[in-house]
mmCIF file of C-alpha atoms and ligand atoms in Angstrom:
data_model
loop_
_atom_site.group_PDB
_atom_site.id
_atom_site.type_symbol
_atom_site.label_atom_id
_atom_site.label_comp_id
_atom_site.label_asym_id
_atom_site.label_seq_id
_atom_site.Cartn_x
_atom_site.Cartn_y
_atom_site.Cartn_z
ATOM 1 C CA UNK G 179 0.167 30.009 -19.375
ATOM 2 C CA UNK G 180 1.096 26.132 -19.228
ATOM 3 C CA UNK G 181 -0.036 25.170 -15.444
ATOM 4 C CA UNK G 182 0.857 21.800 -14.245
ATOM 5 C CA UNK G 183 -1.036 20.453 -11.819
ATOM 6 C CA UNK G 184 0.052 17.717 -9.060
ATOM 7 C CA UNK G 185 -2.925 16.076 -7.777
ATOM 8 C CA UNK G 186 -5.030 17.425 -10.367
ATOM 9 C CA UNK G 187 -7.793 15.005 -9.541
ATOM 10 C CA UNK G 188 -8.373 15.445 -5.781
ATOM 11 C CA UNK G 189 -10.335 17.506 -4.361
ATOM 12 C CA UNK G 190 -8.293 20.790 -3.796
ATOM 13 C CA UNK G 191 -6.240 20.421 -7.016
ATOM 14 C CA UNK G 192 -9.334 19.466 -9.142
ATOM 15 C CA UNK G 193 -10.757 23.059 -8.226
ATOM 16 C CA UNK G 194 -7.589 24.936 -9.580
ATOM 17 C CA UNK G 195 -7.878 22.806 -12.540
ATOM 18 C CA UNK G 196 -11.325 23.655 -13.635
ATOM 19 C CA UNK G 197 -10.078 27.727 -12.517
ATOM 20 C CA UNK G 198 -7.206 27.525 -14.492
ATOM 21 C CA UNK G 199 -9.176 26.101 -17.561
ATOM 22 C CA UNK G 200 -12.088 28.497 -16.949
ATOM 23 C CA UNK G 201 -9.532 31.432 -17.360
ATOM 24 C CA UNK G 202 -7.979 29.901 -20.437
ATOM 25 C CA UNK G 203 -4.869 28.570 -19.877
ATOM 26 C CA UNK G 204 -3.379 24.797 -20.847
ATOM 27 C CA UNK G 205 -3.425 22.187 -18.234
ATOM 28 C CA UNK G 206 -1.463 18.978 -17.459
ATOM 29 C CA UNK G 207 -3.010 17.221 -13.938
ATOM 30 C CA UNK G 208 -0.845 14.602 -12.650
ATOM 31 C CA UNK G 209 -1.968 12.205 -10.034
ATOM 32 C CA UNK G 210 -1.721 9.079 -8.897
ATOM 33 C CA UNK G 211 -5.615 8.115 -8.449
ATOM 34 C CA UNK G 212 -4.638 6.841 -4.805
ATOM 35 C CA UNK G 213 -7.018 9.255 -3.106
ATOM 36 C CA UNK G 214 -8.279 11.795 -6.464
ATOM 37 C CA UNK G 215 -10.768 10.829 -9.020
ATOM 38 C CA UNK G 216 -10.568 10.207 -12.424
ATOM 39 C CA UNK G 217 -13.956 11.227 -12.972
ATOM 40 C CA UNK G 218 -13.193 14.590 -11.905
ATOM 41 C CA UNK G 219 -10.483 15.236 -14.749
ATOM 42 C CA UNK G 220 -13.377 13.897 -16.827
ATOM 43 C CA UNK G 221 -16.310 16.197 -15.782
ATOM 44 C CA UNK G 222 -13.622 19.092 -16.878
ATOM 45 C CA UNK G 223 -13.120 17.764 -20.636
ATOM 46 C CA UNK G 224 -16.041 19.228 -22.032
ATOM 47 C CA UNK G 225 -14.729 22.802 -20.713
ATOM 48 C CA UNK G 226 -11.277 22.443 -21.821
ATOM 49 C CA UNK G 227 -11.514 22.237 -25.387
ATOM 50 C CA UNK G 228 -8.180 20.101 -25.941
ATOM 51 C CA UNK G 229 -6.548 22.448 -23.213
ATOM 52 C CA UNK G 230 -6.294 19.515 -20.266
ATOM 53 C CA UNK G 231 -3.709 16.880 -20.576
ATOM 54 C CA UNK G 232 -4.096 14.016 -18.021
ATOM 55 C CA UNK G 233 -1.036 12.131 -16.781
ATOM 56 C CA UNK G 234 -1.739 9.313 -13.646
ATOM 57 C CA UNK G 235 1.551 9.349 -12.458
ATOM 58 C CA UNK G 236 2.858 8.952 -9.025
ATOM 59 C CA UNK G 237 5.285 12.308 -7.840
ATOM 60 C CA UNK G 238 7.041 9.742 -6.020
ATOM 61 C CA UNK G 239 7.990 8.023 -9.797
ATOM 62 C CA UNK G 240 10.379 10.744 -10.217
ATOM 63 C CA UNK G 241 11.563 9.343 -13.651
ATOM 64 C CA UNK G 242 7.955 9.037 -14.769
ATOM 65 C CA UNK G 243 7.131 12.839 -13.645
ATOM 66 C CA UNK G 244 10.322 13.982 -15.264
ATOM 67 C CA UNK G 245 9.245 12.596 -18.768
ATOM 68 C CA UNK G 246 6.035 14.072 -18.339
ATOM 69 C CA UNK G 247 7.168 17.872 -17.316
ATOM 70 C CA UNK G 248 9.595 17.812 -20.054
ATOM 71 C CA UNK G 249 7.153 16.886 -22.696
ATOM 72 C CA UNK G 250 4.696 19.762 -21.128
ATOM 73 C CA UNK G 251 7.068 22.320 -20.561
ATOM 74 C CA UNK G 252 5.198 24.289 -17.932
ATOM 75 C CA UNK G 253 5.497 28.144 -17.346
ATOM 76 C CA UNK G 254 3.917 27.396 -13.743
ATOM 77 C CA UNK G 255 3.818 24.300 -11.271
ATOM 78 C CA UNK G 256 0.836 24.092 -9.057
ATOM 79 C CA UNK G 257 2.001 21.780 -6.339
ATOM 80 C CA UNK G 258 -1.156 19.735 -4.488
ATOM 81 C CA UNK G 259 -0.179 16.395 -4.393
ATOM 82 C CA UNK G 260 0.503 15.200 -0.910
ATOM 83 C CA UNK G 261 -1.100 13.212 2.011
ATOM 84 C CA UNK G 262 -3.252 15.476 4.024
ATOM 85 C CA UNK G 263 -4.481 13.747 7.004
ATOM 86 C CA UNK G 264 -3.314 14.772 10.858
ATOM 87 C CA UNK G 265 -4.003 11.690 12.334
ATOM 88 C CA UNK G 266 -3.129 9.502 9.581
ATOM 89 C CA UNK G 267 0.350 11.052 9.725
ATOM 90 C CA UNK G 268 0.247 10.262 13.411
ATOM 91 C CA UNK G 269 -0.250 6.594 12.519
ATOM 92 C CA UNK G 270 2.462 6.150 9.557
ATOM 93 C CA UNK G 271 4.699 8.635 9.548
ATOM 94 C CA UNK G 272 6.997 7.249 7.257
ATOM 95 C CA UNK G 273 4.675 7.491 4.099
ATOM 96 C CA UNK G 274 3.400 11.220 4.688
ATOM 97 C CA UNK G 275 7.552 11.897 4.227
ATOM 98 C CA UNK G 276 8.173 9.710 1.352
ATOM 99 C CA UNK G 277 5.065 11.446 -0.562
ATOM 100 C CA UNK G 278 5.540 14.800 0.819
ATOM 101 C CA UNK G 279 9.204 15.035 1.340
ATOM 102 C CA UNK G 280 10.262 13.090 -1.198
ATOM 103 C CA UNK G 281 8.006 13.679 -3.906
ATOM 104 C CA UNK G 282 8.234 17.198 -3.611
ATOM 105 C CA UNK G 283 11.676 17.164 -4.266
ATOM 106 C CA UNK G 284 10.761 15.151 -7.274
ATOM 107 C CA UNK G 285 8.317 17.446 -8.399
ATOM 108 C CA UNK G 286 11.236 20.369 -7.561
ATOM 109 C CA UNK G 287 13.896 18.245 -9.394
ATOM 110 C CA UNK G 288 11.188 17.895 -12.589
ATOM 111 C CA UNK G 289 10.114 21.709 -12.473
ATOM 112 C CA UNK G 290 13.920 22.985 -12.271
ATOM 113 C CA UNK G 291 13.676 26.619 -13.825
ATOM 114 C CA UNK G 292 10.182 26.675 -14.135
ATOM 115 C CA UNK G 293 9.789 30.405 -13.419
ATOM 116 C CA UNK G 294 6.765 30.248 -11.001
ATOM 117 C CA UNK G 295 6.255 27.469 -8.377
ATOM 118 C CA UNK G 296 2.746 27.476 -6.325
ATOM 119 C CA UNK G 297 3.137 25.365 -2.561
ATOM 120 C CA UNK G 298 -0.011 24.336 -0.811
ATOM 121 C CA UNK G 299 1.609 24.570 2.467
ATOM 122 C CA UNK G 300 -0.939 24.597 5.892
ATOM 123 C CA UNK G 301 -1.491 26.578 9.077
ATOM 124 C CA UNK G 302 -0.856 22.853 10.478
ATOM 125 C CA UNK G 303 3.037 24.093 10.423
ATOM 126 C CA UNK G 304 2.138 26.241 13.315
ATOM 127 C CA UNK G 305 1.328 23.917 15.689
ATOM 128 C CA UNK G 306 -0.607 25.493 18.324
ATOM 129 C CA UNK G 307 0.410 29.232 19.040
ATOM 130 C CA UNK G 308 0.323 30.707 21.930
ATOM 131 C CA UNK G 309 -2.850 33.286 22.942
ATOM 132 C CA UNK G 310 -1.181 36.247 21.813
ATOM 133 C CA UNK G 311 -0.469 35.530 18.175
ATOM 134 C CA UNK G 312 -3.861 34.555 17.578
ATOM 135 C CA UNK G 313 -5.695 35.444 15.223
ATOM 136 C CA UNK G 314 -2.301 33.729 13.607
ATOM 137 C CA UNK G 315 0.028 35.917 11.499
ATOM 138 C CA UNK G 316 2.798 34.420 9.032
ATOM 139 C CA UNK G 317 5.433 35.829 11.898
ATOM 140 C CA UNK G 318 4.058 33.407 14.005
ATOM 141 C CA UNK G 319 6.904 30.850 14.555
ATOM 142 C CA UNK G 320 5.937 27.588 12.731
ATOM 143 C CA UNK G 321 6.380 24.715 15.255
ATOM 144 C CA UNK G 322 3.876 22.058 14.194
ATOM 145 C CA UNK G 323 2.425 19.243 16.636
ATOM 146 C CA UNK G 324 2.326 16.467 13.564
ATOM 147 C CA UNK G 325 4.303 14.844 11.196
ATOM 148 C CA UNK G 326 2.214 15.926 8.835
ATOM 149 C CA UNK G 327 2.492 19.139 9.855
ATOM 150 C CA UNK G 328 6.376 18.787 9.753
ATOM 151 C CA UNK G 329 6.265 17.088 6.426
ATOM 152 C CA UNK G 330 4.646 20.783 4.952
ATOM 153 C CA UNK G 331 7.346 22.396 7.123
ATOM 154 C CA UNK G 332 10.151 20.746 4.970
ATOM 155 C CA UNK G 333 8.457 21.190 2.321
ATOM 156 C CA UNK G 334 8.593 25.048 2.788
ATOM 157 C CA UNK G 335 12.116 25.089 3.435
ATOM 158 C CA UNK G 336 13.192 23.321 0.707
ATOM 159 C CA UNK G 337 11.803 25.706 -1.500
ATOM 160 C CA UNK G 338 13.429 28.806 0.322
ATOM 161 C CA UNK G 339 16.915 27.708 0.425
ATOM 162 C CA UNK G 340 16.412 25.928 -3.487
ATOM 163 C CA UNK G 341 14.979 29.643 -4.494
ATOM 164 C CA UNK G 342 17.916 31.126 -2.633
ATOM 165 C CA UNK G 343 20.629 28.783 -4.505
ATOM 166 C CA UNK G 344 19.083 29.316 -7.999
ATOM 167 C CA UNK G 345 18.546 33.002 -7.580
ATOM 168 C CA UNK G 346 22.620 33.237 -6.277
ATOM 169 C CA UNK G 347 23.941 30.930 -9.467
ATOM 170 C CA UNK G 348 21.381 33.644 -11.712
ATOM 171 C CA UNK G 349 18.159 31.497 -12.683
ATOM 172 C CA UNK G 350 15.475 33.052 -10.112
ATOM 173 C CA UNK G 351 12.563 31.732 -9.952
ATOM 174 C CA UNK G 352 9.189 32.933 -7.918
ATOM 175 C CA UNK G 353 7.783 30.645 -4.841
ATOM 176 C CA UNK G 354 4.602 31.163 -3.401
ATOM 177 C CA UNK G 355 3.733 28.911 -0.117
ATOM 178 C CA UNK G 356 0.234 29.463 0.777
ATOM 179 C CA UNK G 357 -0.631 28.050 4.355
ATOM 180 C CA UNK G 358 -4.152 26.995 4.122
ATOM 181 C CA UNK G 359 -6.566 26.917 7.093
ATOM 182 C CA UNK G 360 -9.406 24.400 6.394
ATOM 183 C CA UNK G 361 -10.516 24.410 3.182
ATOM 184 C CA UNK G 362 -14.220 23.134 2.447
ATOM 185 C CA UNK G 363 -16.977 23.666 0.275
ATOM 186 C CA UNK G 364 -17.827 22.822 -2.987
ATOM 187 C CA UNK G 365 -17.666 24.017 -6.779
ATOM 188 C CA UNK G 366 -20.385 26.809 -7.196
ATOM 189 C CA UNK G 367 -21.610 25.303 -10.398
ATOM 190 C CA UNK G 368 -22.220 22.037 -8.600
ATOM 191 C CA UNK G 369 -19.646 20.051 -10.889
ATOM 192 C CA UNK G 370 -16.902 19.598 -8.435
ATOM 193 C CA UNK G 371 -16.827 18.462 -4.541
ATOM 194 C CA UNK G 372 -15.362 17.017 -1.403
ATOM 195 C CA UNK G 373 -14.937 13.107 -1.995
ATOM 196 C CA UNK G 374 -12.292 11.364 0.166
ATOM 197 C CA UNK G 375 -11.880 7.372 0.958
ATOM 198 C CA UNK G 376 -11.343 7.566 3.654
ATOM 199 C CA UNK G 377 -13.319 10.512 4.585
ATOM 200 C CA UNK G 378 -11.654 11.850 7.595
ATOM 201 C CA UNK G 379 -13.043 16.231 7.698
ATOM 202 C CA UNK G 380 -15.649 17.147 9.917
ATOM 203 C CA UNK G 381 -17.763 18.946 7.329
ATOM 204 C CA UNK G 382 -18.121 16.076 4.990
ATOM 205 C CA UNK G 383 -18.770 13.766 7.842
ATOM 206 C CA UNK G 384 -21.256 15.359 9.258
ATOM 207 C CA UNK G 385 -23.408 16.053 6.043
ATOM 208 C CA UNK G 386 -23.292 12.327 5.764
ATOM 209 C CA UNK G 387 -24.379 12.014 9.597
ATOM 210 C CA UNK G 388 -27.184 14.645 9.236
ATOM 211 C CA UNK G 389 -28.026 12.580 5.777
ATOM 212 C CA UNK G 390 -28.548 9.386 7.743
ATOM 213 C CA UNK G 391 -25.462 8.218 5.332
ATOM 214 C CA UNK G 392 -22.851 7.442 8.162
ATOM 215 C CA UNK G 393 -22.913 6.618 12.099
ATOM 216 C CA UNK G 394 -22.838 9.456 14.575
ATOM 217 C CA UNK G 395 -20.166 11.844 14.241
ATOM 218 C CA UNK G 396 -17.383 11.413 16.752
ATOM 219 C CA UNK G 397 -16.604 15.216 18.274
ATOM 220 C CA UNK G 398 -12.775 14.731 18.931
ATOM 221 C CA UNK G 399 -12.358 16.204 22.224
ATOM 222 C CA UNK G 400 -14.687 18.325 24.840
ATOM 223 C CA UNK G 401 -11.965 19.495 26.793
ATOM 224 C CA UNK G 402 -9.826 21.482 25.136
ATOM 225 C CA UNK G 403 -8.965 25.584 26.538
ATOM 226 C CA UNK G 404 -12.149 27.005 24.335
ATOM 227 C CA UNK G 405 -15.265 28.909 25.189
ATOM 228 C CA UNK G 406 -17.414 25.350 24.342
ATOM 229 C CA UNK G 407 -14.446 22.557 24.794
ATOM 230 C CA UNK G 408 -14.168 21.779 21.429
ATOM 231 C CA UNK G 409 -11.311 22.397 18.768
ATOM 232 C CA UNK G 410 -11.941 26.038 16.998
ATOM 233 C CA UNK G 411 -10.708 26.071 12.898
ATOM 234 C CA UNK G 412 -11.060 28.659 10.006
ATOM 235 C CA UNK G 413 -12.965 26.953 7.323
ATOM 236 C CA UNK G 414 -12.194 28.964 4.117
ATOM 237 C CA UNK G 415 -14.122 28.120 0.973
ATOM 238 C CA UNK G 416 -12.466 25.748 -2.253
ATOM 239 C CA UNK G 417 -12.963 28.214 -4.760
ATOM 240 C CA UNK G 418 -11.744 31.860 -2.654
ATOM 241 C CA UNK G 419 -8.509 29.554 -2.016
ATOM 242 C CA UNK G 420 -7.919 29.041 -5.456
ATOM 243 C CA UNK G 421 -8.447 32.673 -6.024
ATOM 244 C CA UNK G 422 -5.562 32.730 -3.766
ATOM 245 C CA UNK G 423 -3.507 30.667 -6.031
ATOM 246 C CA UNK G 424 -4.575 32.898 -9.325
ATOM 247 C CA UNK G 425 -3.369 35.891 -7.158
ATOM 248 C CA UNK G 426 0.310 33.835 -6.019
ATOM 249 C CA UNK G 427 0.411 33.401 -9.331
ATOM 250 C CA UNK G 428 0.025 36.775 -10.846
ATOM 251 C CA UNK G 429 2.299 37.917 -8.612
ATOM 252 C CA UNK G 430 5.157 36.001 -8.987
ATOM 253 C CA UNK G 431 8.478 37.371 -10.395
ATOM 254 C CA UNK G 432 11.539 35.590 -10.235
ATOM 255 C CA UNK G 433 13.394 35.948 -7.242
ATOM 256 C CA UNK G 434 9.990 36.362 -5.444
ATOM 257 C CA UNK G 435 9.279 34.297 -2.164
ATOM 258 C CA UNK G 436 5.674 34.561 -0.937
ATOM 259 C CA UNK G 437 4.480 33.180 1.877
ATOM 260 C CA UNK G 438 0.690 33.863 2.638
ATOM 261 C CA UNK G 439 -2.259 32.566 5.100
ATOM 262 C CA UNK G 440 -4.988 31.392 3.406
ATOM 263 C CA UNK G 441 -8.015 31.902 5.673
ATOM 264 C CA UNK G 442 -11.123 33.577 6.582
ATOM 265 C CA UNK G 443 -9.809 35.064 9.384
ATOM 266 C CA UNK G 444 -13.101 33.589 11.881
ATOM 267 C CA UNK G 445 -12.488 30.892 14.054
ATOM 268 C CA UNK G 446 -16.006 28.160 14.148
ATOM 269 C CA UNK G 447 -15.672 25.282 17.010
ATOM 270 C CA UNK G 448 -16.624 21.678 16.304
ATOM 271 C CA UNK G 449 -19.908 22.051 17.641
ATOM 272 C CA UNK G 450 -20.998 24.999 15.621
ATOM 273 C CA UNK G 451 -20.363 23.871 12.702
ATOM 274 C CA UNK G 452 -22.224 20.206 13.513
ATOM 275 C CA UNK G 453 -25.065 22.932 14.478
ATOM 276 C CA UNK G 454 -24.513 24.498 10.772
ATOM 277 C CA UNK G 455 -24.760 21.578 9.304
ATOM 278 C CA UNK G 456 -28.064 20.177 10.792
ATOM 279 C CA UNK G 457 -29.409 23.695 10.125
ATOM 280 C CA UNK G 458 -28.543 23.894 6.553
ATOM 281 C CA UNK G 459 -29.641 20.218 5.944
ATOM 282 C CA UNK G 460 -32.737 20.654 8.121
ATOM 283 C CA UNK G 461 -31.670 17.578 10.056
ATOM 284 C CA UNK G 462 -29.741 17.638 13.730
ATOM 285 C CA UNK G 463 -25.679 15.803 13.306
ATOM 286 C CA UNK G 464 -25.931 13.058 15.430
ATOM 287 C CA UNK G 465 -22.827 13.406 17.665
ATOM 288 C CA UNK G 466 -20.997 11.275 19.957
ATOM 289 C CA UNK G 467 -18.679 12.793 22.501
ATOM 290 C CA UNK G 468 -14.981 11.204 22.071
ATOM 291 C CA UNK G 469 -11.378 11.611 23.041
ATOM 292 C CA UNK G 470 -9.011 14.276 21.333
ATOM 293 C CA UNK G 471 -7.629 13.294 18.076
ATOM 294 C CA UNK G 472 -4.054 13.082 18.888
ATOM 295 C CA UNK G 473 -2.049 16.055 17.003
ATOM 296 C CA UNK G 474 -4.722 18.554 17.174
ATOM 297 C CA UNK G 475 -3.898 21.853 18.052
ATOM 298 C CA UNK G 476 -7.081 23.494 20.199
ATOM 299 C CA UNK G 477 -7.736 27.091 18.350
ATOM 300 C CA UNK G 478 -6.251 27.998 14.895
ATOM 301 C CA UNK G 479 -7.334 30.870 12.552
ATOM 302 C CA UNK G 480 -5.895 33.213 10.614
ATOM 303 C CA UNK G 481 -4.430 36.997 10.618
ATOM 304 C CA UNK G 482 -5.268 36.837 6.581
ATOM 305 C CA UNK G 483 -4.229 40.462 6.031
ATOM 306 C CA UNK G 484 -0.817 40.176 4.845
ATOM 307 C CA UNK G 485 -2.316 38.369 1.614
ATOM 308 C CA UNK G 486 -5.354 41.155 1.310
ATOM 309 C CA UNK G 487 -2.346 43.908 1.636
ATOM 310 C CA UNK G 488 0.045 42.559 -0.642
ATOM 311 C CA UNK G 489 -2.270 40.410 -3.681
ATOM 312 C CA UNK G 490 -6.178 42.044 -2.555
ATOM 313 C CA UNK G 491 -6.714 38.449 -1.708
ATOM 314 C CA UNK G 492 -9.995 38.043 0.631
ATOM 315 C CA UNK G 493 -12.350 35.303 1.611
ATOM 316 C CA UNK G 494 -15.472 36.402 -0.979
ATOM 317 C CA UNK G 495 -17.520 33.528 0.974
ATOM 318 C CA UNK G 496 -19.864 35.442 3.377
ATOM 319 C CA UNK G 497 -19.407 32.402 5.896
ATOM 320 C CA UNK G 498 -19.767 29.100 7.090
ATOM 321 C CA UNK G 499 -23.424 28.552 6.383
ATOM 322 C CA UNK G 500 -22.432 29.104 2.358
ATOM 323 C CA UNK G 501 -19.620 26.919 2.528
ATOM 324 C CA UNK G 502 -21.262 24.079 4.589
ATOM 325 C CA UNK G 503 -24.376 24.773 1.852
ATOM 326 C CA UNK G 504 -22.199 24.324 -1.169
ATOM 327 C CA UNK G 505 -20.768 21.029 0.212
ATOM 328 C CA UNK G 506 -24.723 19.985 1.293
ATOM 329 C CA UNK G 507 -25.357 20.452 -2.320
ATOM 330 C CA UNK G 508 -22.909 18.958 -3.661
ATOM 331 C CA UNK G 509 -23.564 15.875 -2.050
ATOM 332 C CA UNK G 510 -26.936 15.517 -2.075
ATOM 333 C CA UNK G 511 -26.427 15.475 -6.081
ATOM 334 C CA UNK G 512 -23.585 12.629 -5.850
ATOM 335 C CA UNK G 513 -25.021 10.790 -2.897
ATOM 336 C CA UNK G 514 -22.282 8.049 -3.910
ATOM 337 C CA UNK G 515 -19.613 10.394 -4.088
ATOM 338 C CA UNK G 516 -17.941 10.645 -7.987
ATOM 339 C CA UNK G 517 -17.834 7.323 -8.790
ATOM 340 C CA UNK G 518 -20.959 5.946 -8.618
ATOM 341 C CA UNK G 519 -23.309 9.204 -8.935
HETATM 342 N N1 UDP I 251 -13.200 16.569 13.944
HETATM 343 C C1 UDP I 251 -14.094 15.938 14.785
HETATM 344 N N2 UDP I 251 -14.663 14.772 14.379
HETATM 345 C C2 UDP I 251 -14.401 14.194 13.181
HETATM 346 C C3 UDP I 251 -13.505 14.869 12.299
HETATM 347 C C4 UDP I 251 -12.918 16.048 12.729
HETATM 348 O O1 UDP I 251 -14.347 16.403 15.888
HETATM 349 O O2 UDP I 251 -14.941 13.120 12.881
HETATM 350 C C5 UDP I 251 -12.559 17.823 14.362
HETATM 351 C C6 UDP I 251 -11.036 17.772 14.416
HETATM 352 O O3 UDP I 251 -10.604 17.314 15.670
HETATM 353 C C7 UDP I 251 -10.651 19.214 14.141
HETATM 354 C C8 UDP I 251 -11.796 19.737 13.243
HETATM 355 O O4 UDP I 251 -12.850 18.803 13.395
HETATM 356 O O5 UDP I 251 -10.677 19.960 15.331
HETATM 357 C C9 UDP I 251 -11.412 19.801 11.790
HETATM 358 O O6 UDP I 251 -10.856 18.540 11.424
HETATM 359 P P1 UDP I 251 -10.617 18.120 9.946
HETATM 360 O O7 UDP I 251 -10.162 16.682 9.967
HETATM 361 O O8 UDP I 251 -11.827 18.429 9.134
HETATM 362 O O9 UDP I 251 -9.460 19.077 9.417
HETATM 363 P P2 UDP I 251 -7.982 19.342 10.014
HETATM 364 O O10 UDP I 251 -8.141 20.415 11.047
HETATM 365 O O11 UDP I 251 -7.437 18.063 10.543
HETATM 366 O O12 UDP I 251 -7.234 19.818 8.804
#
């Protein structure tokens, strides 16, 4: 197949391009470089063998992205590119709708009757559910608590009702919004990892803390409704969620609409997974006790069985302490993150 990739060069996207290469189909990776890494696209050359095209385009150029999907002519779009911080969102609001709104309906406008259209959406659209639908199911009602949240919200029903539309005038299409939980890890071959500026995730933050890289890490919040006070999250490994995405993809037909959690299914607090950390790096996180980080829901993690049923999609990562020990790896080999290793 022809895959393009938004955000082919951050951290997420990078991952399905090196997957998508590895199982031999031809790649064009679009991004920006505002917060994804040239050198990543790079590192995957060697592998591609003339299959990976490189195009640093904003999805908020829409004219730009047009040329560039034309010229391509994908069979599938892959759609990463987006601003993915909670709080940030909190702060400027505006911006996480003119990149996620807006540029996805660029990207939509540029992939018109491409037959297969991949959505990262996120469990952030739920907002925080109540008791009983948690472990959270894709019933759940999607209420989120951010505009960030919101923004992937939109995002999601654009692509219903645009699905709808084209399958009614006869040009289906297949949509596949995967809601990820919080995705972490590293690469298993140690080429590709986590490098944000700013980095804003707990796991990467507190590697760095254990490291003696970075200050104390700030826990956001002691008193939330949860057995220690701290948030709870389902950390689901980079590579089993883009097995997810090879498994959207396979099954997509046109008039298909797939919407799937994309999670372990085990809920981890803040503090165990600073204790994971200092375990697996042999060093204790220093922590500092701080207020809630505002748009945090207290406890989210998946019901993942609806994906397992339908695609025999499941988290292969036996846990935490493999994820948290790809990501130590990782970047105790590019102490400098990708730029400067
Ligand atoms: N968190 C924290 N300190 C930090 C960064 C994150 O306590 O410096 C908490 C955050 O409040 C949330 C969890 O760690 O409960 C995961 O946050 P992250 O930013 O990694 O992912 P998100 O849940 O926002 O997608």
């Amino acid at each position: 197949m022809r895959c393009l990739v938004t955000g082919g060069a951050g951290f997420i996207g990078s991952h399905a391009v090196k997957r998508l290469l590895d199982d031999g189909h031809d790649v064009l990776a679009i991004d920006d470089l505002s917060r994804g890494h040239a050198e990543a696209i790079e590192l995957l050359r060697p592998r591609a063998g003339g299959r990976l095209a490189f195009e640093r385009c904003s999805i908020q150029d829409g004219d730009r992205l047009g040329e560039a999907v034309r010229a391509f002519a994908p069979d599938a779009v892959l759609h990463f590119a987006a601003l993915a911080y909670v709080g940030e969102s909190v702060q400027i609001p505006g911006r996480y709708f003119a990149v996620n709104v807006s540029g996805m309906l660029n990207v939509m406008h540029a992939c018109h009757g491409v037959e297969r259209f991949v959505f990262s959406s996120s469990c952030a659209t739920y907002g925080q559910p109540p008791d009983e639908m948690i472990p959270i199911p894709e019933t759940c009602p999607q209420a989120p608590l951010s505009p960030y949240g919101r923004t992937k919200l939109v995002g999601e029903w654009m692509l219903r009702d645009c699905a709808r539309a084209q399958a009614l005038a006869g040009e289906a299409v297949g949509v596949a919004m995967l809601r990820y939980f919080n995705v972490a890890g590293a690469d298993r071959s140690g080429v590709l990892g986590e490098d944000h500026e700013p980095e804003t995730h707990l796991i990467p933050l507190a590697i760095d803390a254990a490291l003696g890289r970075r200050d104390a890490l700030t826990i956001f919040g002691s008193d939330y409704p949860t057995p220690d006070g701290a948030c709870v999250r389902d950390y689901v490994h980079v590579e089993d969620l883009i097995d997810a995405h090879v498994a959207a993809l396979d099954a997509l037909r046109p008039g298909r609409v797939l919407a799937y959690n994309v999670g372990s299914g085990r809920g981890h607090s803040v503090r165990e997974v600073v204790e994971t950390v200092g375990d697996v790096v042999g060093t204790p996180v220093p922590t500092i006790e701080g207020a809630r980080r505002e748009g945090d829901p207290p406890r989210l993690f998946a019901d993942p069985s609806k994906i397992e049923r339908e695609l025999g999609w499941k988290a292969r990562s036996p846990g935490l302490r493999e994820i948290v020990g790809d990501a130590v790896a990782w970047r105790k080999a590019h102490p400098n993150g990708y730029s400067q290793s």
